[in-house]
Amino acid sequence: MSTNDPTQTPKRFHVKSFGCQMNVYDSERMGDLLSAEGMTAADSPDDADVVVLNTCHIREKAAEKLYSDIGRLRQPRADGSRPTIVAAGCVAQAEGAEIAVRAPAVDVIVGPLAYHRLPQLLEQARQQRAIDIDMPPVPKFDALPARKVTQASAFLTVQEGCDKFCTFCVVPYTRGPETSRPAADLLREAEGLVARGVKEITLLGQNVNAYHGGLNLAGLIRELAAIDGLARIRYTTSHPRDMDDDLIRAHAEVDKLMPYLHLPVQAGSSRILKAMNRAHTRESYLASLAQLRAARPDIALSGDFIVGFPGETEADFEETLTIVREVRYAAAFSFKYSVRPGTPAATMADQVPEDVKDERLQRLQAVIAEESLAFNRSTIGRRCTVLLERPGRKPGQLIGKTPWLQSAIVSLPGAKIGDLVEVDIVGAMPNSVETVPVSTREGTAA
Ligand code: 5AD
Ligand code: SF4
């Protein structure tokens, strides 16, 4: 069967992202690299000569998506060709050798810390499969070209990896030990983004609030806030253990820092948190939130939850339900515990049966949905800005985010993506809010 023609230089690429926001950032940077090689982005994998699958290994289901995509991509197209297939991301890092055996159609296997070498790997792949799952000491960021973002809101990776070793989690194995990028590099990258029209920057890291690149995270946020033209700063994902006083103070003092915090607790039972090696208890977590709310009373909170961790009893699970009620989360993400080979929890006794996990997940998601709607309702009557990020479904509509990260539909003649529009929140749905632009309401619109 004919495959890609090794004498032809590939011209079009498509990067598909799975998983977390860090992967979205990495996918964008792989796109920048391939563009710098003279390639152009294709909207669909069907039109691409090179398809990069930027994978996620956090749960088993996420990892399986790689193999089903490879199965589709390796089918010859009408002209007998097939794209060069790149397996990137955390599955590539964790299962590189297995991918090579299980999916021989894959041409390049590259881990999340080595993707700056993608052009060379594609070159090598013309001869034979190329694999690079090193965790090189020289950071990839120095080897990447300038960013070409066009969005109003952009990600900026400031810290990568994790040393916390929660017993369920693969991240310390796939993203390596915790490392922070130097603050000076980040300020330069941020200035470049703002020069390209970016209005909002979300600082990314697996443990973003453990950032220590010459400044701590609060210091970095304060420096970024001084950049003219940058309107909003966010950061994610934080660990409760690293929520220090300085960062809490920044929420009170830095106007550009948005009143929203994603602070995963994972479970409501301190007994389960201990088995998870989370280094916080239910009580210490709630105490951090109380401090945050004292500093910034309108702060919206979100979290992650795992149900069915080994040994979780019905009583433990009920503590998860009560913490959701007690915190009044604006949003939350919840998952069934997924066994990850090589992590301590995988071999713990008392694994919870699948049907129990299913049932608990449904009950938890019902409570989370009620709380999100209640949060959205509580914002009715507030006046705030919305950063417009993308077109809406109907003509004349644009979709953006409120300071509390709610999706908001805005209809304002003449408004465009990248604008910050002042609105009143007038209605609440489970996943969005209805707004009226202040200028329309006061009859001053064009
Ligand atoms: N099973 C289920 N969920 C997991 N997460 C991490 N590892 C697992 C696992 N093995 C969840 C956590 C984390 C989020 C990114 O994914 O809630 O915060
Ligand atoms: Fe995984 Fe825990 Fe590190 Fe988060 S803090 S990345 S859950 S090991």
XYZ file of C-alpha atoms and ligand atoms in Angstrom:
472
model
C 0.000 0.000 0.000
C 1.393 3.399 -0.902
C 2.090 5.752 1.980
C 3.410 9.282 1.985
C 5.886 9.962 -0.805
C 9.319 10.360 0.833
C 10.632 12.532 -2.021
C 7.977 15.189 -1.436
C 8.336 17.899 1.211
C 5.131 17.934 3.249
C 3.255 21.182 2.825
C 0.180 21.168 5.036
C -0.143 20.236 8.694
C -2.936 19.721 11.177
C -2.435 19.564 14.950
C -5.197 17.955 16.992
C -5.197 18.634 20.732
C -6.505 16.302 23.383
C -6.645 17.022 27.100
C -5.545 20.011 29.064
C -4.809 23.640 28.263
C -1.082 22.917 28.381
C -1.624 20.686 25.363
C -3.487 23.508 23.626
C -0.443 25.720 24.219
C 1.964 23.001 23.028
C -0.150 22.399 19.910
C -0.024 26.079 19.066
C 3.778 26.073 19.460
C 4.131 22.980 17.259
C 2.064 24.874 14.692
C 4.436 27.864 15.003
C 7.398 25.522 14.424
C 5.908 23.909 11.340
C 4.844 27.312 9.964
C 8.429 28.508 10.400
C 9.439 25.549 8.194
C 7.246 26.947 5.419
C 4.251 24.684 6.022
C 0.673 25.937 6.276
C -2.112 24.897 8.635
C -4.946 22.740 7.290
C -8.353 22.985 8.962
C -8.954 19.259 8.773
C -6.679 16.214 9.092
C -8.103 15.033 5.758
C -6.371 17.921 3.972
C -3.040 17.605 5.767
C 0.250 15.964 4.771
C 1.334 15.844 8.418
C -1.114 15.157 11.247
C 0.080 15.699 14.817
C -1.996 14.007 17.523
C -1.159 15.835 20.750
C -2.332 13.283 23.263
C -3.445 13.157 26.882
C -2.611 10.332 29.290
C -4.462 11.543 32.373
C -7.236 8.928 32.126
C -7.429 5.674 30.195
C -10.178 6.904 27.867
C -8.130 9.944 26.884
C -5.200 7.687 25.937
C -7.348 5.322 23.876
C -8.375 8.187 21.579
C -4.888 8.130 20.066
C -5.297 4.602 18.775
C -8.721 5.192 17.288
C -7.447 8.299 15.466
C -4.424 6.444 14.118
C -6.745 3.702 12.865
C -8.662 6.282 10.821
C -5.630 8.184 9.558
C -3.763 5.141 8.287
C -6.554 4.265 5.859
C -5.411 5.242 2.367
C -7.186 8.245 0.859
C -8.830 8.261 -2.578
C -5.432 8.958 -4.226
C -3.745 6.148 -2.260
C -1.776 8.521 -0.032
C -1.880 8.839 3.724
C -0.501 11.570 5.988
C 2.668 11.410 8.039
C 1.374 10.614 11.526
C 2.978 12.173 14.603
C 2.066 10.911 18.079
C 2.936 13.735 20.481
C 2.015 14.598 24.067
C 1.792 12.578 27.243
C 0.759 9.209 25.746
C 3.815 9.412 23.501
C 5.957 10.114 26.566
C 4.495 7.342 28.708
C 3.901 4.647 26.082
C 6.319 5.514 23.259
C 7.655 1.976 22.868
C 4.176 0.472 23.061
C 2.865 2.844 20.388
C 5.687 1.780 18.077
C 4.540 -1.841 18.402
C 0.795 -1.355 18.585
C 0.543 1.308 15.863
C 3.230 0.720 13.222
C 1.653 3.426 11.022
C 2.995 6.126 13.337
C 5.976 7.914 11.753
C 7.115 10.148 14.628
C 6.776 9.702 18.397
C 7.666 12.831 20.352
C 7.200 13.701 24.020
C 5.987 17.006 25.489
C 9.467 18.118 26.494
C 11.101 17.377 23.125
C 8.710 18.741 20.507
C 10.998 21.636 19.571
C 12.841 18.954 17.565
C 9.765 18.151 15.482
C 11.155 19.470 12.152
C 14.275 17.266 12.454
C 12.159 14.283 13.473
C 9.942 14.731 10.415
C 13.087 14.837 8.303
C 14.357 11.588 9.879
C 10.971 9.952 9.424
C 11.445 10.051 5.674
C 13.892 7.152 6.231
C 12.504 5.397 9.282
C 10.312 5.955 12.298
C 11.716 8.712 14.557
C 11.295 8.614 18.336
C 12.224 11.334 20.831
C 10.888 10.982 24.341
C 13.894 12.477 26.102
C 13.412 14.924 28.898
C 16.220 17.264 27.813
C 17.816 19.597 30.367
C 17.786 22.508 27.878
C 14.272 23.879 27.840
C 12.374 23.581 24.595
C 11.082 27.133 24.968
C 14.455 28.604 23.945
C 14.312 26.686 20.681
C 10.834 27.752 19.614
C 10.112 30.523 17.083
C 8.154 33.687 17.937
C 4.449 33.180 18.481
C 1.908 33.996 15.824
C -1.274 34.141 17.891
C -4.319 35.906 16.553
C -6.713 35.321 19.455
C -7.882 37.858 22.031
C -7.002 35.466 24.848
C -3.790 33.427 24.841
C -2.084 30.848 27.019
C 1.434 31.285 28.342
C 3.180 28.263 29.885
C 5.194 29.481 32.879
C 5.862 26.239 34.701
C 5.791 22.616 33.742
C 5.941 19.280 35.504
C 5.088 18.247 39.011
C 6.846 16.908 42.103
C 3.733 16.285 44.158
C 3.039 12.677 43.180
C -0.641 12.451 43.970
C -1.128 8.702 44.043
C -3.620 8.644 41.134
C -1.732 10.907 38.731
C 0.624 10.288 35.787
C 1.753 13.886 35.355
C 4.994 13.606 37.372
C 5.971 10.726 35.066
C 4.920 12.297 31.734
C 5.795 15.962 32.272
C 8.795 15.344 34.509
C 9.930 17.269 37.578
C 8.662 20.745 38.266
C 10.535 23.471 36.341
C 9.782 27.183 36.018
C 10.660 29.426 33.080
C 12.682 32.578 33.875
C 10.437 35.588 34.530
C 12.359 37.750 32.022
C 11.553 35.268 29.197
C 7.899 35.257 30.184
C 7.639 39.036 30.276
C 9.193 39.160 26.797
C 6.786 36.503 25.481
C 3.849 38.338 27.076
C 4.886 41.664 25.526
C 5.059 39.930 22.145
C 1.549 38.567 22.632
C 0.159 41.967 23.586
C 1.855 43.533 20.543
C -0.124 41.039 18.445
C -3.391 42.192 19.970
C -3.776 39.717 22.841
C -5.871 41.249 25.660
C -5.913 38.395 28.126
C -3.139 36.012 29.165
C -3.743 32.813 31.101
C -0.584 31.627 32.836
C -0.330 27.866 32.615
C 1.379 25.239 34.684
C 0.560 21.852 36.171
C 1.346 23.561 39.482
C 1.232 27.152 38.382
C 1.179 28.613 41.872
C 4.440 26.799 42.675
C 6.062 29.049 40.033
C 9.557 30.213 41.061
C 11.338 31.664 38.040
C 13.171 34.431 39.883
C 9.841 35.794 41.104
C 6.985 33.925 42.684
C 3.647 33.776 40.879
C 2.301 36.869 42.663
C 5.446 38.786 41.629
C 5.109 37.629 38.035
C 1.448 38.676 37.968
C 2.333 42.124 39.285
C 5.019 42.580 36.597
C 2.654 41.411 33.857
C -0.030 43.783 35.104
C 2.311 46.675 34.247
C 2.184 45.807 30.517
C 0.097 48.442 28.740
C -2.602 46.947 26.578
C -2.870 43.755 28.604
C -6.308 43.893 30.187
C -6.712 40.592 31.984
C -4.563 37.974 33.703
C -5.609 34.491 34.785
C -3.673 31.427 35.942
C -4.315 27.711 36.139
C -3.961 25.019 37.588
C -3.124 25.676 41.215
C -2.441 23.310 44.076
C -4.084 24.160 47.418
C -0.763 23.631 49.197
C 0.907 26.482 47.270
C -1.844 29.076 47.729
C 0.378 31.487 49.671
C -0.469 34.832 51.308
C 1.300 36.808 48.604
C -0.871 35.302 45.879
C -4.017 35.804 47.933
C -3.013 39.463 48.400
C -2.528 39.821 44.654
C -6.204 38.903 44.238
C -7.094 41.876 46.448
C -4.652 44.325 44.890
C -4.158 43.625 41.173
C -7.148 44.850 39.161
C -6.101 42.985 36.038
C -6.080 39.667 37.890
C -9.519 38.211 37.197
C -11.705 37.079 40.113
C -11.654 33.400 39.255
C -9.611 30.549 40.669
C -9.414 26.906 39.634
C -8.288 25.145 42.808
C -8.839 21.388 42.584
C -9.663 19.659 45.855
C -10.252 16.180 44.289
C -12.317 14.838 47.212
C -14.204 16.079 50.255
C -12.987 13.425 52.695
C -9.697 14.103 54.482
C -9.156 10.342 54.759
C -9.293 9.969 50.967
C -7.184 13.110 50.464
C -4.502 11.478 52.611
C -4.615 8.300 50.525
C -4.332 10.519 47.452
C -1.189 12.143 48.952
C -2.744 15.562 48.390
C -0.957 17.286 51.317
C -4.113 19.213 52.229
C -7.212 18.331 54.201
C -10.814 19.325 53.718
C -10.364 21.840 56.537
C -7.111 23.396 55.261
C -8.631 23.713 51.783
C -11.730 25.454 53.131
C -9.516 27.744 55.221
C -7.605 28.831 52.068
C -10.879 29.588 50.322
C -12.067 31.659 53.273
C -8.883 33.750 53.039
C -9.358 34.176 49.298
C -12.938 35.273 49.741
C -11.883 37.753 52.390
C -9.346 39.199 49.918
C -11.663 39.176 46.903
C -15.290 38.669 47.945
C -16.631 38.114 44.416
C -14.047 35.447 43.485
C -15.555 32.574 41.497
C -14.167 29.169 42.374
C -13.801 26.033 40.355
C -12.391 22.624 41.116
C -11.683 19.100 39.951
C -13.111 15.977 41.571
C -12.334 12.298 41.329
C -15.043 9.825 42.379
C -14.377 6.189 43.165
C -10.773 6.522 44.320
C -9.721 3.161 45.854
C -11.290 2.724 49.281
C -13.852 5.524 48.833
C -16.941 4.616 50.877
C -20.427 6.062 50.494
C -19.711 8.236 53.568
C -16.477 9.552 51.982
C -18.328 10.293 48.768
C -21.039 12.192 50.640
C -18.303 14.461 51.980
C -17.496 15.295 48.351
C -21.132 16.248 47.781
C -21.181 18.427 50.892
C -17.977 20.253 49.993
C -19.484 21.184 46.608
C -22.485 22.677 48.436
C -20.328 24.369 51.035
C -17.919 26.009 48.562
C -20.670 26.975 46.090
C -18.468 26.323 43.070
C -19.112 28.397 39.969
C -17.850 25.464 37.899
C -16.281 22.069 38.487
C -14.913 19.149 36.517
C -15.510 15.636 37.754
C -14.082 12.314 36.709
C -14.346 8.641 37.564
C -11.089 7.374 39.012
C -9.131 5.778 36.176
C -6.371 3.280 36.949
C -3.062 4.549 35.580
C -0.423 1.826 35.415
C 2.716 2.687 37.365
C 0.978 5.020 39.840
C 0.613 3.954 43.504
C -3.210 3.984 43.485
C -3.324 1.466 40.634
C -2.370 -1.349 42.989
C -4.271 -0.196 46.086
C -6.795 -2.569 47.613
C -10.532 -1.841 47.506
C -10.820 -0.623 43.932
C -14.350 0.721 43.521
C -16.596 -1.137 41.052
C -17.390 0.665 37.796
C -21.159 0.799 38.406
C -20.612 2.481 41.776
C -18.307 5.047 40.135
C -20.930 5.694 37.441
C -23.660 6.253 39.966
C -21.511 8.542 42.145
C -20.396 10.575 39.138
C -24.007 11.190 38.128
C -24.984 12.304 41.603
C -21.961 14.598 41.838
C -22.548 16.130 38.427
C -26.165 16.883 39.320
C -25.041 18.808 42.416
C -22.322 20.645 40.456
C -24.857 21.650 37.780
C -27.180 23.082 40.434
C -24.343 25.060 41.976
C -23.154 26.440 38.602
C -26.646 27.611 37.760
C -26.999 29.139 41.227
C -23.692 30.952 40.715
C -24.754 32.289 37.320
C -28.057 33.435 38.803
C -26.240 35.202 41.634
C -24.472 37.386 39.050
C -27.697 38.751 37.521
C -27.692 42.511 37.997
C -23.905 42.850 37.939
C -22.248 45.298 35.544
C -18.963 43.996 34.152
C -16.785 43.761 31.034
C -16.887 40.917 28.528
C -13.827 40.148 26.412
C -15.159 39.134 22.998
C -13.386 36.003 21.785
C -15.321 34.373 18.930
C -18.357 34.669 16.691
C -21.693 33.487 18.062
C -24.116 31.180 16.308
C -26.456 33.897 15.101
C -25.370 36.794 12.883
C -24.399 39.859 14.900
C -23.634 37.806 18.010
C -20.204 37.494 19.594
C -19.224 35.233 22.465
C -16.884 36.278 25.218
C -16.062 35.823 28.873
C -17.067 37.773 31.956
C -14.426 38.340 34.665
C -15.841 35.209 36.386
C -15.151 33.128 33.263
C -18.814 32.767 32.380
C -19.586 32.520 28.676
C -21.565 35.545 27.603
C -23.355 36.201 24.339
C -23.149 39.828 23.293
C -25.102 41.537 20.511
C -23.650 44.950 19.866
C -23.500 46.431 16.378
C -19.945 47.354 15.434
C -18.337 45.261 18.186
C -15.512 42.930 17.162
C -13.384 40.123 18.548
C -10.829 41.510 21.004
C -13.124 44.291 22.252
C -13.904 44.655 25.941
C -17.557 45.559 26.146
C -19.298 46.805 29.249
C -22.487 44.847 29.899
C -25.176 44.187 32.453
C -25.867 40.540 33.240
C -29.607 40.060 32.827
C -30.153 36.304 32.643
C -28.561 33.010 33.664
C -28.383 29.626 31.974
C -26.506 26.550 33.292
C -23.446 27.270 31.113
C -23.704 30.910 30.150
C -25.199 34.285 31.001
C -27.354 36.651 29.018
C -26.111 40.230 28.780
C -27.189 43.641 27.543
C -24.427 46.059 26.521
C -24.533 49.172 28.690
C -24.274 51.426 25.622
C -27.417 49.839 24.089
C -29.291 50.069 27.354
C -28.481 53.743 27.794
C -29.348 54.502 24.182
C -25.863 55.601 23.165
C -25.157 52.781 20.737
C -24.385 53.562 17.111
N -8.374 9.255 37.207
C -9.346 10.201 37.134
N -9.102 11.504 37.118
C -7.828 11.908 37.195
N -7.275 13.142 37.219
C -5.946 13.006 37.282
N -5.606 11.706 37.310
C -6.763 11.000 37.273
C -7.074 9.624 37.289
N -6.126 8.691 37.378
C -8.072 14.368 37.219
C -7.796 15.219 38.447
C -6.992 16.347 37.888
C -7.567 16.486 36.499
C -6.723 17.229 35.531
O -7.731 15.149 36.083
O -9.035 15.678 38.955
O -7.117 17.541 38.645
Fe -1.074 15.327 39.195
Fe -1.213 15.925 41.808
Fe 0.768 16.972 40.318
Fe -1.776 17.807 39.965
S -0.514 18.041 41.857
S -0.305 17.273 38.344
S -2.925 15.942 40.328
S 0.471 14.796 40.793
